CSV table of C-alpha atoms in Angstrom, one decimal:
chain,number,residue,atom,x,y,z
A,1,MET,CA,-28.0,6.7,10.6
A,2,ALA,CA,-24.3,7.2,11.3
A,3,SER,CA,-22.9,10.6,10.6
A,4,SER,CA,-20.8,11.2,7.5
A,5,LEU,CA,-17.1,10.7,7.8
A,6,ARG,CA,-15.5,14.0,6.8
A,7,ILE,CA,-12.3,13.5,4.9
A,8,GLY,CA,-9.4,16.0,4.5
A,9,LEU,CA,-6.8,15.6,1.7
A,10,LEU,CA,-3.2,16.5,2.1
A,11,GLY,CA,-2.0,17.8,-1.2
A,12,ALA,CA,-3.4,17.2,-4.7
A,13,ALA,CA,-1.4,14.1,-5.5
A,14,ARG,CA,-2.0,12.1,-8.8
A,15,ILE,CA,-3.3,9.1,-6.9
A,16,THR,CA,-5.8,11.0,-4.8
A,17,PRO,CA,-8.7,11.0,-7.3
A,18,LYS,CA,-8.8,7.3,-7.8
A,19,ALA,CA,-7.7,6.4,-4.2
A,20,VAL,CA,-10.3,8.6,-2.4
A,21,CYS,CA,-12.2,11.2,-4.5
A,22,GLU,CA,-13.9,8.8,-6.9
A,23,PRO,CA,-14.6,6.1,-4.2
A,24,ALA,CA,-16.1,8.7,-1.9
A,25,HIS,CA,-18.8,9.6,-4.4
A,26,VAL,CA,-19.6,5.9,-4.6
A,27,VAL,CA,-19.4,4.7,-1.0
A,28,GLY,CA,-21.6,7.2,0.7
A,29,ARG,CA,-21.5,7.9,4.5
A,30,CYS,CA,-18.4,10.1,3.8
A,31,SER,CA,-17.7,13.5,2.4
A,32,LEU,CA,-14.7,15.2,0.8
A,33,ARG,CA,-14.7,18.0,3.3
A,34,GLY,CA,-11.4,19.8,2.5
A,35,VAL,CA,-8.0,19.9,0.7
A,36,ALA,CA,-4.8,21.7,1.2
A,37,ALA,CA,-1.8,22.0,-1.1
A,38,ARG,CA,1.4,24.0,-1.4
A,39,ASP,CA,-0.1,25.8,-4.4
A,40,LYS,CA,-3.6,27.1,-3.3
A,41,GLN,CA,-4.6,27.8,-6.9
A,42,ARG,CA,-3.9,24.2,-7.8
A,43,ALA,CA,-5.8,23.0,-4.7
A,44,SER,CA,-8.8,25.2,-5.8
A,45,LEU,CA,-8.8,23.7,-9.3
A,46,PHE,CA,-8.5,20.2,-7.8
A,47,ALA,CA,-11.4,20.9,-5.4
A,48,GLU,CA,-13.7,22.2,-8.2
A,49,GLU,CA,-12.9,19.1,-10.3
A,50,HIS,CA,-13.5,16.5,-7.6
A,51,GLY,CA,-16.4,18.0,-5.6
A,52,ILE,CA,-14.4,19.0,-2.5
A,53,GLU,CA,-16.2,21.4,-0.2
A,54,GLU,CA,-13.4,23.7,1.0
A,55,VAL,CA,-9.8,24.7,0.2
A,56,PHE,CA,-7.7,25.2,3.3
A,57,ASP,CA,-4.8,27.7,3.4
A,58,SER,CA,-2.2,25.1,4.7
A,59,TYR,CA,-1.7,21.5,5.8
A,60,GLU,CA,-1.8,22.8,9.4
A,61,SER,CA,-5.2,24.5,9.0
A,62,LEU,CA,-6.6,21.4,7.4
A,63,ILE,CA,-5.5,19.0,10.2
A,64,GLU,CA,-6.5,21.4,12.9
A,65,SER,CA,-10.0,21.9,11.6
A,66,ASP,CA,-12.9,20.7,13.7
A,67,GLU,CA,-14.7,19.9,10.4
A,68,ILE,CA,-12.3,17.0,9.5
A,69,ASP,CA,-12.5,13.5,10.9
A,70,LEU,CA,-9.9,11.6,8.8
A,71,ILE,CA,-6.8,12.8,6.9
A,72,TYR,CA,-5.6,11.1,3.7
A,73,ASN,CA,-1.8,11.4,3.4
A,74,PRO,CA,-0.5,10.7,-0.1
A,75,LEU,CA,2.6,13.0,0.4
A,76,PRO,CA,6.1,11.7,-0.6
A,77,ILE,CA,7.3,9.0,1.8
A,78,ASN,CA,9.8,11.2,3.6
A,79,ARG,CA,6.8,13.4,4.7
A,80,HIS,CA,4.5,10.5,5.8
A,81,ALA,CA,5.8,10.4,9.4
A,82,GLU,CA,5.7,14.2,10.1
A,83,TRP,CA,2.2,14.8,8.8
A,84,THR,CA,0.6,11.6,10.0
A,85,ILE,CA,1.8,12.2,13.5
A,86,ARG,CA,0.6,15.8,13.4
A,87,ALA,CA,-2.8,14.7,12.2
A,88,LEU,CA,-3.1,12.0,14.9
A,89,GLU,CA,-2.0,14.5,17.6
A,90,ALA,CA,-4.8,16.8,16.2
A,91,GLY,CA,-7.3,14.1,16.9
A,92,LYS,CA,-7.7,12.8,13.3
A,93,HIS,CA,-7.7,9.3,12.0
A,94,VAL,CA,-5.2,8.8,9.1
A,95,LEU,CA,-5.3,6.8,5.9
A,96,CYS,CA,-1.6,6.9,4.9
A,97,GLU,CA,-0.4,5.8,1.5
A,98,LYS,CA,2.0,3.0,1.1
A,99,PRO,CA,4.8,2.5,1.9
A,100,PHE,CA,4.1,3.7,5.3
A,101,ALA,CA,7.4,5.3,6.3
A,102,MET,CA,11.1,5.7,5.4
A,103,ASN,CA,12.2,3.2,8.1
A,104,VAL,CA,11.0,1.2,11.1
A,105,GLU,CA,11.8,4.0,13.6
A,106,GLU,CA,9.4,6.3,11.8
A,107,ALA,CA,6.8,3.6,11.6
A,108,LYS,CA,7.1,3.0,15.4
A,109,ALA,CA,6.7,6.7,16.1
A,110,MET,CA,3.6,6.9,13.9
A,111,LEU,CA,2.0,3.8,15.5
A,112,ALA,CA,2.9,5.2,19.0
A,113,ALA,CA,1.2,8.5,18.1
A,114,ALA,CA,-2.0,6.6,17.1
A,115,ARG,CA,-2.0,4.7,20.4
A,116,LYS,CA,-1.5,7.9,22.4
A,117,SER,CA,-4.2,9.8,20.5
A,118,GLY,CA,-6.8,7.0,20.5
A,119,LYS,CA,-7.1,7.5,16.8
A,120,ARG,CA,-6.5,5.0,14.0
A,121,VAL,CA,-3.9,4.9,11.3
A,122,ILE,CA,-4.4,2.7,8.3
A,123,GLU,CA,-1.9,1.9,5.6
A,124,ALA,CA,-3.5,2.2,2.1
A,125,PHE,CA,-2.8,-1.3,0.7
A,126,HIS,CA,-6.0,-1.1,-1.2
A,127,TYR,CA,-5.7,-4.6,-2.9
A,128,ARG,CA,-6.2,-6.3,0.5
A,129,TYR,CA,-9.9,-5.2,0.5
A,130,HIS,CA,-10.9,-6.7,-2.9
A,131,PRO,CA,-12.9,-10.0,-2.8
A,132,ALA,CA,-10.4,-11.7,-5.2
A,133,PHE,CA,-7.6,-11.4,-2.7
A,134,ALA,CA,-9.9,-12.7,0.1
A,135,ALA,CA,-10.7,-15.7,-2.1
A,136,CYS,CA,-7.0,-16.4,-2.6
A,137,MET,CA,-6.5,-16.4,1.1
A,138,ASP,CA,-9.5,-18.7,1.6
A,139,TRP,CA,-8.1,-21.2,-0.9
A,140,ILE,CA,-4.8,-21.4,1.0
A,141,GLY,CA,-6.4,-21.4,4.4
A,142,SER,CA,-8.8,-24.2,3.5
A,143,GLY,CA,-5.9,-26.4,2.2
A,144,ARG,CA,-7.0,-26.4,-1.5
A,145,ILE,CA,-3.3,-26.7,-2.6
A,146,GLY,CA,-2.0,-28.6,0.4
A,147,GLU,CA,1.1,-27.4,2.2
A,148,VAL,CA,2.5,-24.2,0.7
A,149,ARG,CA,6.1,-24.8,-0.5
A,150,ARG,CA,7.0,-21.8,-2.6
A,151,VAL,CA,5.6,-18.3,-3.5
A,152,ASP,CA,6.8,-16.2,-6.4
A,153,ALA,CA,5.5,-12.7,-6.4
A,154,ASP,CA,6.4,-9.8,-8.8
A,155,PHE,CA,5.2,-6.3,-9.4
A,156,SER,CA,7.2,-4.4,-12.0
A,157,VAL,CA,6.5,-1.5,-14.3
A,158,GLN,CA,8.5,1.3,-15.8
A,159,ILE,CA,8.7,4.5,-13.7
A,160,ARG,CA,9.9,7.5,-15.7
A,161,ASP,CA,13.5,8.4,-15.2
A,162,SER,CA,13.5,12.1,-14.3
A,163,ASP,CA,15.0,14.4,-11.7
A,164,ASP,CA,11.5,15.5,-10.6
A,165,GLU,CA,10.1,12.0,-10.2
A,166,ILE,CA,10.0,11.4,-6.4
A,167,ARG,CA,10.1,7.6,-6.9
A,168,GLN,CA,13.5,8.0,-8.5
A,169,LEU,CA,15.0,10.1,-5.7
A,170,PRO,CA,16.8,8.8,-2.6
A,171,GLU,CA,15.7,11.7,-0.4
A,172,THR,CA,12.0,11.1,-1.0
A,173,GLY,CA,12.1,7.4,-0.4
A,174,GLY,CA,12.5,6.3,-4.0
A,175,GLY,CA,13.3,2.9,-5.3
A,176,ALA,CA,11.6,-0.1,-6.9
A,177,MET,CA,11.2,-2.1,-3.7
A,178,MET,CA,9.7,0.9,-1.8
A,179,ASP,CA,7.2,1.9,-4.4
A,180,LEU,CA,6.5,-1.4,-6.2
A,181,GLY,CA,8.0,-4.3,-4.3
A,182,CYS,CA,6.2,-3.3,-1.1
A,183,TYR,CA,3.1,-4.9,-2.7
A,184,PRO,CA,4.5,-8.4,-3.3
A,185,LEU,CA,5.9,-8.2,0.2
A,186,SER,CA,2.5,-7.2,1.6
A,187,TRP,CA,0.9,-10.1,-0.3
A,188,ALA,CA,3.3,-12.5,1.3
A,189,LEU,CA,2.8,-11.1,4.8
A,190,ASN,CA,-1.0,-11.3,4.5
A,191,LEU,CA,-0.8,-14.9,3.3
A,192,PHE,CA,1.6,-16.1,6.0
A,193,GLY,CA,1.2,-13.7,8.9
A,194,ASP,CA,4.1,-13.4,11.4
A,195,ASN,CA,5.8,-16.7,10.4
A,196,LEU,CA,8.1,-15.2,7.7
A,197,GLU,CA,11.8,-14.4,8.2
A,198,PHE,CA,14.1,-12.5,5.9
A,199,VAL,CA,16.8,-14.5,4.1
A,200,ASP,CA,18.6,-12.3,1.6
A,201,SER,CA,18.3,-9.6,-1.1
A,202,ARG,CA,20.0,-8.2,-4.1
A,203,ALA,CA,19.6,-4.9,-5.9
A,204,GLU,CA,20.6,-3.1,-9.1
A,205,LEU,CA,21.0,0.6,-8.8
A,206,THR,CA,20.2,3.7,-10.9
A,207,ALA,CA,22.7,6.5,-11.5
A,208,ARG,CA,21.0,8.4,-8.6
A,209,GLY,CA,21.6,5.5,-6.3
A,210,VAL,CA,18.2,4.0,-5.7
A,211,ASP,CA,17.3,0.4,-6.5
A,212,GLU,CA,16.1,0.1,-10.1
A,213,SER,CA,15.3,-3.5,-9.4
A,214,MET,CA,15.4,-5.8,-6.4
A,215,GLN,CA,15.1,-9.4,-5.6
A,216,ALA,CA,14.5,-10.7,-2.1
A,217,ARG,CA,13.9,-14.1,-0.4
A,218,LEU,CA,11.9,-14.8,2.7
A,219,GLN,CA,11.3,-18.2,4.4
A,220,HIS,CA,8.3,-19.4,6.3
A,221,ASP,CA,8.8,-21.4,9.4
A,222,SER,CA,7.4,-24.4,7.6
A,223,GLY,CA,10.4,-24.3,5.2
A,224,ALA,CA,8.5,-22.6,2.3
A,225,PHE,CA,10.4,-19.9,0.4
A,226,VAL,CA,9.0,-16.6,-0.8
A,227,HIS,CA,10.7,-15.0,-3.8
A,228,LEU,CA,10.0,-11.3,-4.4
A,229,THR,CA,11.0,-9.5,-7.5
A,230,THR,CA,10.4,-5.9,-8.7
A,231,SER,CA,11.7,-3.5,-11.3
A,232,MET,CA,11.1,0.1,-12.4
A,233,ALA,CA,13.7,0.0,-15.2
A,234,GLN,CA,13.0,1.9,-18.4
A,235,GLY,CA,11.2,-0.4,-20.9
A,236,THR,CA,9.8,-2.7,-18.2
A,237,ALA,CA,6.3,-3.9,-19.1
A,238,PHE,CA,3.6,-4.0,-16.5
A,239,LYS,CA,3.5,-7.2,-14.5
A,240,ALA,CA,1.7,-8.0,-11.3
A,241,GLU,CA,1.5,-11.7,-10.6
A,242,MET,CA,1.8,-14.3,-7.9
A,243,THR,CA,2.1,-18.1,-8.0
A,244,ILE,CA,1.7,-20.1,-4.8
A,245,ALA,CA,2.9,-23.7,-5.2
A,246,GLY,CA,1.7,-26.3,-2.7
A,247,SER,CA,2.0,-30.0,-2.2
A,248,ASP,CA,-1.3,-30.7,-4.0
A,249,GLY,CA,-1.3,-28.0,-6.7
A,250,LEU,CA,-0.8,-24.3,-7.2
A,251,ILE,CA,-2.7,-21.0,-7.3
A,252,HIS,CA,-1.9,-18.6,-10.1
A,253,PHE,CA,-3.1,-15.0,-9.5
A,254,ILE,CA,-2.7,-12.5,-12.3
A,255,ASN,CA,-3.0,-8.9,-11.1
A,256,PRO,CA,-3.6,-9.2,-7.4
A,257,LEU,CA,-2.7,-5.5,-7.3
A,258,ALA,CA,-5.8,-4.2,-9.0
A,259,PRO,CA,-8.1,-7.1,-9.9
A,260,HIS,CA,-10.9,-4.7,-11.0
A,261,LEU,CA,-8.7,-3.7,-14.0
A,262,GLY,CA,-8.6,-7.3,-15.3
A,263,ALA,CA,-7.3,-10.4,-13.4
A,264,SER,CA,-7.5,-14.1,-13.1
A,265,LEU,CA,-7.3,-16.4,-10.1
A,266,SER,CA,-6.8,-20.0,-11.0
A,267,LEU,CA,-6.4,-23.3,-9.0
A,268,ILE,CA,-4.3,-25.9,-10.8
A,269,THR,CA,-3.7,-29.5,-9.6
A,270,ALA,CA,-0.3,-31.1,-9.2
A,271,ASP,CA,-0.7,-32.7,-12.6
A,272,GLY,CA,-1.3,-29.4,-14.3
A,273,GLU,CA,-5.1,-29.5,-14.7
A,274,GLU,CA,-7.0,-26.3,-14.0
A,275,THR,CA,-9.8,-27.2,-11.6
A,276,ASP,CA,-11.2,-23.9,-10.5
A,277,GLN,CA,-11.3,-20.3,-11.9
A,278,TRP,CA,-12.6,-17.9,-9.3
A,279,GLY,CA,-15.0,-15.3,-10.4
A,280,PRO,CA,-16.6,-13.3,-11.7
A,281,ILE,CA,-14.0,-10.8,-10.5
A,282,SER,CA,-15.7,-7.6,-9.2
A,283,PRO,CA,-15.1,-4.6,-11.4
A,284,ILE,CA,-15.5,-2.3,-8.3
A,285,SER,CA,-12.2,-0.8,-7.7
A,286,THR,CA,-9.9,-1.9,-4.9
A,287,TYR,CA,-9.9,1.7,-3.6
A,288,THR,CA,-13.7,1.7,-3.4
A,289,TRP,CA,-13.6,-1.6,-1.4
A,290,GLN,CA,-10.9,0.0,0.8
A,291,LEU,CA,-12.9,3.2,1.6
A,292,ALA,CA,-16.1,1.3,2.2
A,293,ALA,CA,-14.3,-1.0,4.7
A,294,LEU,CA,-12.7,2.0,6.4
A,295,VAL,CA,-16.0,3.9,6.8
A,296,GLU,CA,-17.6,0.8,8.2
A,297,ALA,CA,-14.7,0.1,10.6
A,298,LEU,CA,-14.7,3.6,12.0
A,299,GLU,CA,-18.4,3.4,12.6
A,300,THR,CA,-18.3,0.0,14.2
A,301,GLY,CA,-14.8,-0.2,15.7
A,302,ALA,CA,-14.0,-3.4,13.7
A,303,ALA,CA,-10.3,-4.0,13.0
A,304,LEU,CA,-8.9,-3.6,9.5
A,305,PRO,CA,-6.3,-5.9,7.9
A,306,THR,CA,-3.9,-3.0,7.1
A,307,GLU,CA,-3.5,-1.4,10.5
A,308,GLY,CA,-1.6,-2.3,13.6
A,309,GLU,CA,1.1,-4.9,13.9
A,310,ILE,CA,1.2,-5.8,10.2
A,311,ILE,CA,2.4,-2.3,9.4
A,312,LEU,CA,5.4,-2.7,11.7
A,313,ARG,CA,6.1,-6.1,10.3
A,314,GLN,CA,6.1,-4.8,6.8
A,315,GLN,CA,8.4,-1.9,7.6
A,316,GLN,CA,10.8,-4.3,9.5
A,317,MET,CA,11.0,-6.5,6.4
A,318,LEU,CA,11.6,-3.5,4.1
A,319,ASP,CA,14.4,-2.3,6.3
A,320,ALA,CA,16.0,-5.8,6.4
A,321,ILE,CA,15.8,-6.0,2.6
A,322,TYR,CA,17.5,-2.6,2.1
A,323,GLU,CA,20.1,-3.3,4.7
A,324,ASP,CA,21.1,-6.6,3.2
A,325,ALA,CA,21.3,-5.0,-0.2
A,326,GLY,CA,23.7,-2.4,1.2
A,327,LEU,CA,21.2,0.4,0.9
A,328,ARG,CA,20.3,1.1,4.5
A,329,SER,CA,21.4,4.7,4.1
A,330,LEU,CA,18.6,5.4,1.6
A,331,ARG,CA,16.0,4.8,4.4
A,332,TYR,CA,17.9,6.7,7.1
A,333,ARG,CA,18.5,10.3,6.2
């Protein structure tokens, strides 16, 4: 039997319980070995609540520990590069939260550190590991809707407007496209691979200067267009949806973000008749699928769909979107 993957957690972020702690208790072959946070008392309470074995005095002591195999990095985006690189240099694999970095230069440095260390760095686009998204990709790849001509993808939800909300602050990599729109962008890149080119973008800004909403267009080398939309404006209702229109029909995917919380994946003919409804959709969380795939890949050496070149491609697209919208300075500080 393979030895257990020992996981270390940087910080006690709000996402960590559902992203790693709860899945770890389901997946097996892994353990929550340690946590470190700026406030050690908070880390102690977090460890007690989630069954984490040890509280470390600092981020440094956590990543240097011989008792840790993989670091989970859910820190603010502007701290991803520093602590991911330090963990890789300390001989640890890293699961880094999305979006990966502030800009493409940081992403390149992180990927270079992984190559040099011989360790793996994975971007935590959890949705990609759920069987429903795999089914969507299979439908397209098998020609169920013919030649793809247009994709419309949207992830929008209100993010509280506050001076202490990192997703609202320029210096911590805030903005709708960074936090939310990175998902529709990732959906498109996974569907089309390297054959997408940036066309244009348009943003509406908050008083703090980050993008409150963003629209962007990409084009596939076949001529198909991809339209991305995202908003974190106050009063915005949750929406995660993608429609893929082809020459012979379309695919409508409601909630590709988190299918386990309720979703539908439908195939509709050119004349509007629904011919297939994929399912049942697994209630196992996307995060659990992700961690299970990660544990398996580290045991076997298998490649993962959210590591390597696609990380760089995603960051290049994000940079292009922000630069065209006149917001390049938000990503370079």
